XYZ file of N, CA and C in Angstrom:
420
model
N -29.120 -16.519 -2.410
C -29.340 -15.350 -1.564
C -28.104 -14.465 -1.620
N -28.324 -13.171 -1.846
C -27.224 -12.218 -1.914
C -26.754 -11.896 -0.507
N -25.434 -12.017 -0.306
C -24.860 -11.658 0.987
C -23.589 -10.862 0.786
N -23.485 -9.751 1.500
C -22.271 -8.967 1.553
C -21.996 -8.696 3.022
N -20.895 -9.210 3.527
C -20.584 -9.110 4.948
C -19.274 -8.369 5.125
N -19.381 -7.164 5.714
C -18.190 -6.345 5.927
C -17.550 -6.656 7.274
N -16.262 -6.377 7.345
C -15.534 -6.454 8.610
C -14.312 -5.549 8.510
N -13.703 -5.275 9.661
C -12.449 -4.527 9.655
C -12.533 -3.097 10.111
N -13.724 -2.600 10.411
C -13.825 -1.228 10.895
C -13.251 -1.095 12.299
N -13.136 0.146 12.753
C -12.611 0.381 14.091
C -12.253 1.835 14.289
N -11.524 2.074 15.373
C -11.101 3.430 15.715
C -9.591 3.541 15.604
N -9.135 4.579 14.933
C -7.705 4.813 14.781
C -7.431 6.298 14.918
N -6.171 6.616 15.127
C -5.758 8.011 15.134
C -5.424 8.443 13.712
N -5.479 9.736 13.497
C -5.131 10.282 12.189
C -3.739 9.818 11.778
N -3.621 9.453 10.508
C -2.368 8.908 10.004
C -2.291 7.402 10.041
N -3.228 6.777 10.735
C -3.234 5.327 10.843
C -3.860 4.660 9.631
N -3.934 3.324 9.707
C -4.446 2.523 8.596
C -5.470 1.514 9.089
N -6.376 1.163 8.204
C -7.332 0.087 8.428
C -7.559 -0.624 7.105
N -7.914 -1.906 7.189
C -8.302 -2.628 5.985
C -9.691 -3.203 6.193
N -10.603 -2.822 5.332
C -11.955 -3.349 5.364
C -12.050 -4.543 4.420
N -12.852 -5.526 4.825
C -13.081 -6.709 3.996
C -14.573 -6.847 3.741
N -14.899 -7.379 2.592
C -16.295 -7.661 2.250
C -16.352 -9.034 1.607
N -16.949 -9.977 2.335
C -17.133 -11.321 1.820
C -18.471 -11.357 1.090
N -18.442 -11.834 -0.152
C -19.616 -11.748 -1.032
C -20.063 -13.146 -1.428
N -21.344 -13.355 -1.516
C -21.855 -14.642 -1.985
C -21.382 -14.886 -3.412
N -21.182 -16.161 -3.726
C -20.493 -16.545 -4.957
C -21.153 -15.980 -6.212
N -22.440 -16.135 -6.334
C -23.115 -15.699 -7.560
C -23.022 -14.189 -7.731
N -23.089 -13.456 -6.662
C -22.995 -11.999 -6.722
C -21.576 -11.538 -7.003
N -20.594 -12.296 -6.549
C -19.200 -11.908 -6.710
C -18.699 -12.085 -8.137
N -19.121 -13.165 -8.765
C -18.551 -13.568 -10.062
C -18.762 -12.524 -11.150
N -17.656 -12.078 -11.761
C -17.676 -11.148 -12.914
C -18.668 -10.006 -12.697
N -18.492 -9.322 -11.590
C -19.449 -8.285 -11.224
C -18.724 -7.046 -10.727
N -19.396 -5.924 -10.754
C -18.853 -4.679 -10.221
C -19.239 -4.569 -8.748
N -18.241 -4.485 -7.908
C -18.437 -4.335 -6.468
C -17.754 -3.053 -6.009
N -18.196 -2.519 -4.896
C -17.580 -1.272 -4.470
C -17.789 -0.959 -3.012
N -17.237 0.170 -2.621
C -17.367 0.679 -1.258
C -17.940 2.090 -1.299
N -18.888 2.319 -0.398
C -19.460 3.638 -0.204
C -19.284 4.011 1.268
N -19.422 5.303 1.557
C -19.404 5.710 2.949
C -20.498 6.735 3.195
N -20.952 6.721 4.428
C -22.072 7.589 4.827
C -21.731 8.247 6.146
N -21.833 9.566 6.171
C -21.586 10.317 7.403
C -22.529 11.509 7.410
N -23.328 11.612 8.438
C -24.283 12.703 8.550
C -23.545 14.034 8.601
N -24.032 14.982 7.811
C -23.447 16.307 7.846
C -22.191 16.486 7.023
N -21.801 15.412 6.328
C -20.575 15.527 5.522
C -20.819 16.428 4.334
N -19.875 17.323 4.059
C -19.965 18.156 2.866
C -19.679 17.310 1.639
N -20.534 17.432 0.648
C -20.383 16.618 -0.550
C -19.150 17.045 -1.330
N -18.347 16.039 -1.707
C -17.159 16.307 -2.522
C -17.603 16.628 -3.949
N -16.874 17.521 -4.575
C -17.176 17.847 -5.967
C -16.965 16.614 -6.822
N -17.863 16.339 -7.722
C -17.826 15.204 -8.649
C -18.022 13.853 -7.939
N -18.411 13.869 -6.689
C -18.621 12.605 -5.990
C -19.818 11.860 -6.580
N -19.701 10.565 -6.631
C -20.817 9.717 -7.041
C -21.631 9.411 -5.786
N -22.878 9.828 -5.787
C -23.713 9.755 -4.595
C -24.879 8.805 -4.836
N -25.152 7.981 -3.832
C -26.328 7.124 -3.831
C -27.138 7.510 -2.609
N -28.423 7.687 -2.794
C -29.298 8.037 -1.669
C -30.055 6.804 -1.214
N -29.893 6.459 0.055
C -30.550 5.296 0.627
C -31.320 5.758 1.861
N -32.626 5.543 1.840
C -33.488 5.941 2.959
C -33.238 7.401 3.338
N -33.084 8.248 2.329
C -32.915 9.666 2.564
C -31.519 10.092 2.958
N -30.591 9.172 3.094
C -29.219 9.483 3.475
C -28.296 9.302 2.274
N -27.352 10.222 2.128
C -26.429 10.155 1.006
C -25.236 9.275 1.333
N -24.921 8.406 0.367
C -23.717 7.583 0.474
C -22.795 7.952 -0.679
N -21.551 8.201 -0.329
C -20.553 8.625 -1.311
C -19.749 7.420 -1.772
N -19.656 7.214 -3.060
C -18.842 6.125 -3.573
C -17.373 6.436 -3.329
N -16.670 5.444 -2.778
C -15.253 5.590 -2.473
C -14.398 4.854 -3.502
N -14.803 3.640 -3.849
C -13.998 2.828 -4.762
C -14.874 1.741 -5.376
N -14.408 1.217 -6.514
C -15.120 0.126 -7.175
C -14.109 -0.765 -7.873
N -14.524 -2.023 -8.090
C -13.642 -2.981 -8.749
C -14.490 -3.976 -9.517
N -13.960 -4.400 -10.668
C -14.643 -5.418 -11.463
C -13.942 -6.743 -11.214
N -14.665 -7.720 -10.738
C -14.045 -8.986 -10.344
C -13.708 -9.878 -11.517
N -14.191 -9.512 -12.730
C -13.887 -10.302 -13.917
C -12.782 -9.732 -14.777
N -12.130 -8.670 -14.332
C -11.076 -8.046 -15.130
C -10.189 -7.175 -14.278
N -9.567 -6.162 -14.903
C -8.564 -5.353 -14.228
C -9.066 -3.991 -13.774
N -10.306 -3.670 -14.013
C -10.798 -2.324 -13.731
C -10.889 -2.055 -12.240
N -10.369 -0.900 -11.848
C -10.590 -0.378 -10.510
C -10.868 1.120 -10.611
N -11.568 1.613 -9.615
C -11.894 3.046 -9.548
C -11.723 3.488 -8.098
N -11.130 4.660 -7.914
C -11.000 5.249 -6.585
C -11.380 6.723 -6.702
N -12.196 7.205 -5.818
C -12.657 8.584 -5.905
C -11.523 9.564 -5.624
N -11.653 10.756 -6.146
C -10.608 11.782 -5.965
C -10.385 12.106 -4.490
N -11.435 11.973 -3.691
C -11.317 12.349 -2.289
C -10.385 11.429 -1.505
N -10.145 10.234 -1.998
C -9.286 9.285 -1.278
C -8.139 8.767 -2.121
N -8.023 9.266 -3.330
C -6.976 8.784 -4.243
C -5.600 9.016 -3.626
N -4.755 7.991 -3.745
C -3.417 8.068 -3.166
C -3.361 7.565 -1.734
N -4.508 7.393 -1.110
C -4.567 6.902 0.277
C -5.308 5.579 0.388
N -6.339 5.384 -0.402
C -7.146 4.170 -0.358
C -6.877 3.331 -1.598
N -6.912 2.013 -1.416
C -6.734 1.076 -2.518
C -7.795 -0.007 -2.420
N -8.412 -0.336 -3.548
C -9.372 -1.440 -3.575
C -8.708 -2.635 -4.248
N -8.956 -3.811 -3.710
C -8.385 -5.027 -4.291
C -9.354 -6.178 -4.047
N -8.996 -7.352 -4.557
C -9.907 -8.488 -4.425
C -9.122 -9.778 -4.289
N -9.784 -10.783 -3.777
C -9.265 -12.142 -3.733
C -10.358 -13.034 -4.284
N -10.214 -13.426 -5.541
C -11.271 -14.209 -6.188
C -11.449 -15.579 -5.535
N -10.386 -16.136 -4.992
C -10.492 -17.451 -4.364
C -11.341 -17.391 -3.097
N -11.406 -16.189 -2.480
C -12.149 -16.024 -1.241
C -13.435 -15.226 -1.435
N -13.754 -14.860 -2.677
C -14.940 -14.022 -2.948
C -14.953 -12.784 -2.044
N -13.797 -12.162 -1.936
C -13.657 -11.059 -0.983
C -13.054 -9.831 -1.668
N -13.608 -8.688 -1.330
C -13.103 -7.400 -1.790
C -12.577 -6.636 -0.580
N -11.463 -5.954 -0.771
C -10.822 -5.225 0.318
C -10.755 -3.730 0.016
N -10.734 -2.947 1.076
C -10.455 -1.521 0.966
C -9.335 -1.212 1.960
N -8.140 -1.000 1.433
C -7.008 -0.625 2.262
C -6.994 0.883 2.404
N -7.058 1.348 3.635
C -7.143 2.779 3.907
C -5.907 3.194 4.691
N -5.084 4.022 4.077
C -3.864 4.517 4.701
C -3.950 6.017 4.940
N -3.111 6.502 5.819
C -3.058 7.937 6.127
C -4.465 8.479 6.389
N -5.177 7.811 7.260
C -6.566 8.176 7.532
C -6.654 9.561 8.161
N -7.722 10.266 7.824
C -7.966 11.615 8.319
C -9.290 11.632 9.083
N -9.479 12.583 9.971
C -10.757 12.658 10.700
C -11.968 12.731 9.762
N -11.807 13.351 8.619
C -12.928 13.455 7.683
C -13.264 12.129 7.007
N -12.442 11.102 7.219
C -12.773 9.759 6.714
C -13.732 9.025 7.651
N -13.996 9.612 8.803
C -14.924 8.998 9.755
C -16.299 8.835 9.115
N -16.800 7.601 9.105
C -18.074 7.308 8.447
C -18.409 5.843 8.674
N -19.608 5.479 8.277
C -19.949 4.075 8.149
C -19.686 3.672 6.705
N -18.927 2.615 6.523
C -18.535 2.160 5.197
C -19.378 0.950 4.814
N -19.906 1.012 3.593
C -20.787 -0.043 3.096
C -20.193 -0.698 1.853
N -20.240 -1.996 1.833
C -19.918 -2.748 0.639
C -21.171 -2.795 -0.239
N -20.974 -2.772 -1.555
C -22.118 -2.728 -2.463
C -21.853 -3.583 -3.692
N -22.931 -4.048 -4.310
C -22.809 -4.878 -5.500
C -23.846 -4.487 -6.536
N -23.451 -4.570 -7.802
C -24.410 -4.421 -8.885
C -25.210 -5.728 -8.993
N -26.170 -5.741 -9.891
C -26.822 -7.006 -10.193
C -25.772 -7.937 -10.776
N -26.044 -9.210 -10.865
C -25.031 -10.193 -11.226
C -24.424 -9.935 -12.601
N -23.127 -10.217 -12.687
C -22.357 -10.169 -13.940
C -22.556 -8.862 -14.686
N -22.243 -7.775 -13.993
C -22.345 -6.438 -14.571
C -20.987 -5.765 -14.508
N -20.523 -5.231 -15.619
C -19.247 -4.522 -15.615
C -19.419 -3.147 -14.969
N -18.292 -2.630 -14.444
C -18.322 -1.297 -13.866
C -18.424 -0.246 -14.974
N -18.888 0.916 -14.612
C -18.862 2.074 -15.493
C -17.513 2.780 -15.316
N -17.240 3.744 -16.184
C -15.978 4.478 -16.068
C -15.882 5.225 -14.744
N -17.040 5.533 -14.163
C -17.089 6.265 -12.898
C -17.338 5.334 -11.711
N -17.221 4.047 -11.931
C -17.409 3.081 -10.857
C -18.722 2.327 -10.996
N -19.495 2.323 -9.939
C -20.732 1.551 -9.939
C -21.855 2.361 -10.581
N -22.652 1.651 -11.392
C -23.749 2.326 -12.063
C -25.051 2.221 -11.276
N -25.405 1.022 -10.860
C -26.653 0.809 -10.139
C -26.398 -0.209 -9.046
N -26.570 0.216 -7.813
C -26.346 -0.681 -6.691
C -27.590 -1.524 -6.452
N -27.404 -2.830 -6.518
C -28.508 -3.755 -6.280
C -28.549 -4.220 -4.828
N -27.350 -4.362 -4.205
C -27.304 -4.928 -2.857
C -26.294 -4.169 -2.003
N -26.601 -4.108 -0.707
C -25.728 -3.442 0.261
C -25.376 -4.392 1.399
N -24.190 -4.187 1.962
C -23.853 -4.857 3.204
C -24.450 -4.104 4.379
N -24.160 -4.597 5.583
C -24.758 -3.998 6.774
C -23.996 -2.776 7.255
N -22.775 -2.567 6.764
C -21.978 -1.407 7.138
C -21.010 -1.725 8.256
N -19.876 -1.039 8.222
C -18.884 -1.150 9.291
C -18.382 0.256 9.604
N -18.261 0.548 10.894
C -17.959 1.904 11.336
C -16.457 2.142 11.379
N -16.045 3.296 10.852
C -14.653 3.733 10.923
C -14.632 5.096 11.603
N -13.848 5.222 12.651
C -13.730 6.480 13.385
C -12.264 6.870 13.454
N -11.965 8.079 12.985
C -10.587 8.567 12.967
C -10.498 9.800 13.859
N -9.655 9.737 14.857
C -9.510 10.851 15.795
C -8.264 11.664 15.438
N -8.337 12.935 15.753
C -7.203 13.831 15.436
C -6.173 13.837 16.547
């Protein structure tokens, strides 16, 4: 059974930091492309953003990582502030978010490709599974 369980969301002031975690079931984690997306109603779409539409709502890809190698991807909108990393021993992917801005306010979702799929140059190609989401709120 595929499981992606996020944690670490919360409320912070602008300039603060949060670290999101996503614990992934073993078979889904192994040598696979995993990533983070965010969804916020009314958000203006970033130019060149990778967008996934789920139930009529747009989710913007923030970062991706390949658990079987060195590949990582971070979108231009968060580059220099967000970092994606992993702990293979814990089947966990992290999103470290620094210098948070009010426009980072969103629900953040962990995502996975089908099993043993490498990332594309632009991050995730086809999302097979989603986590339940964790809310991040940044106040000015």
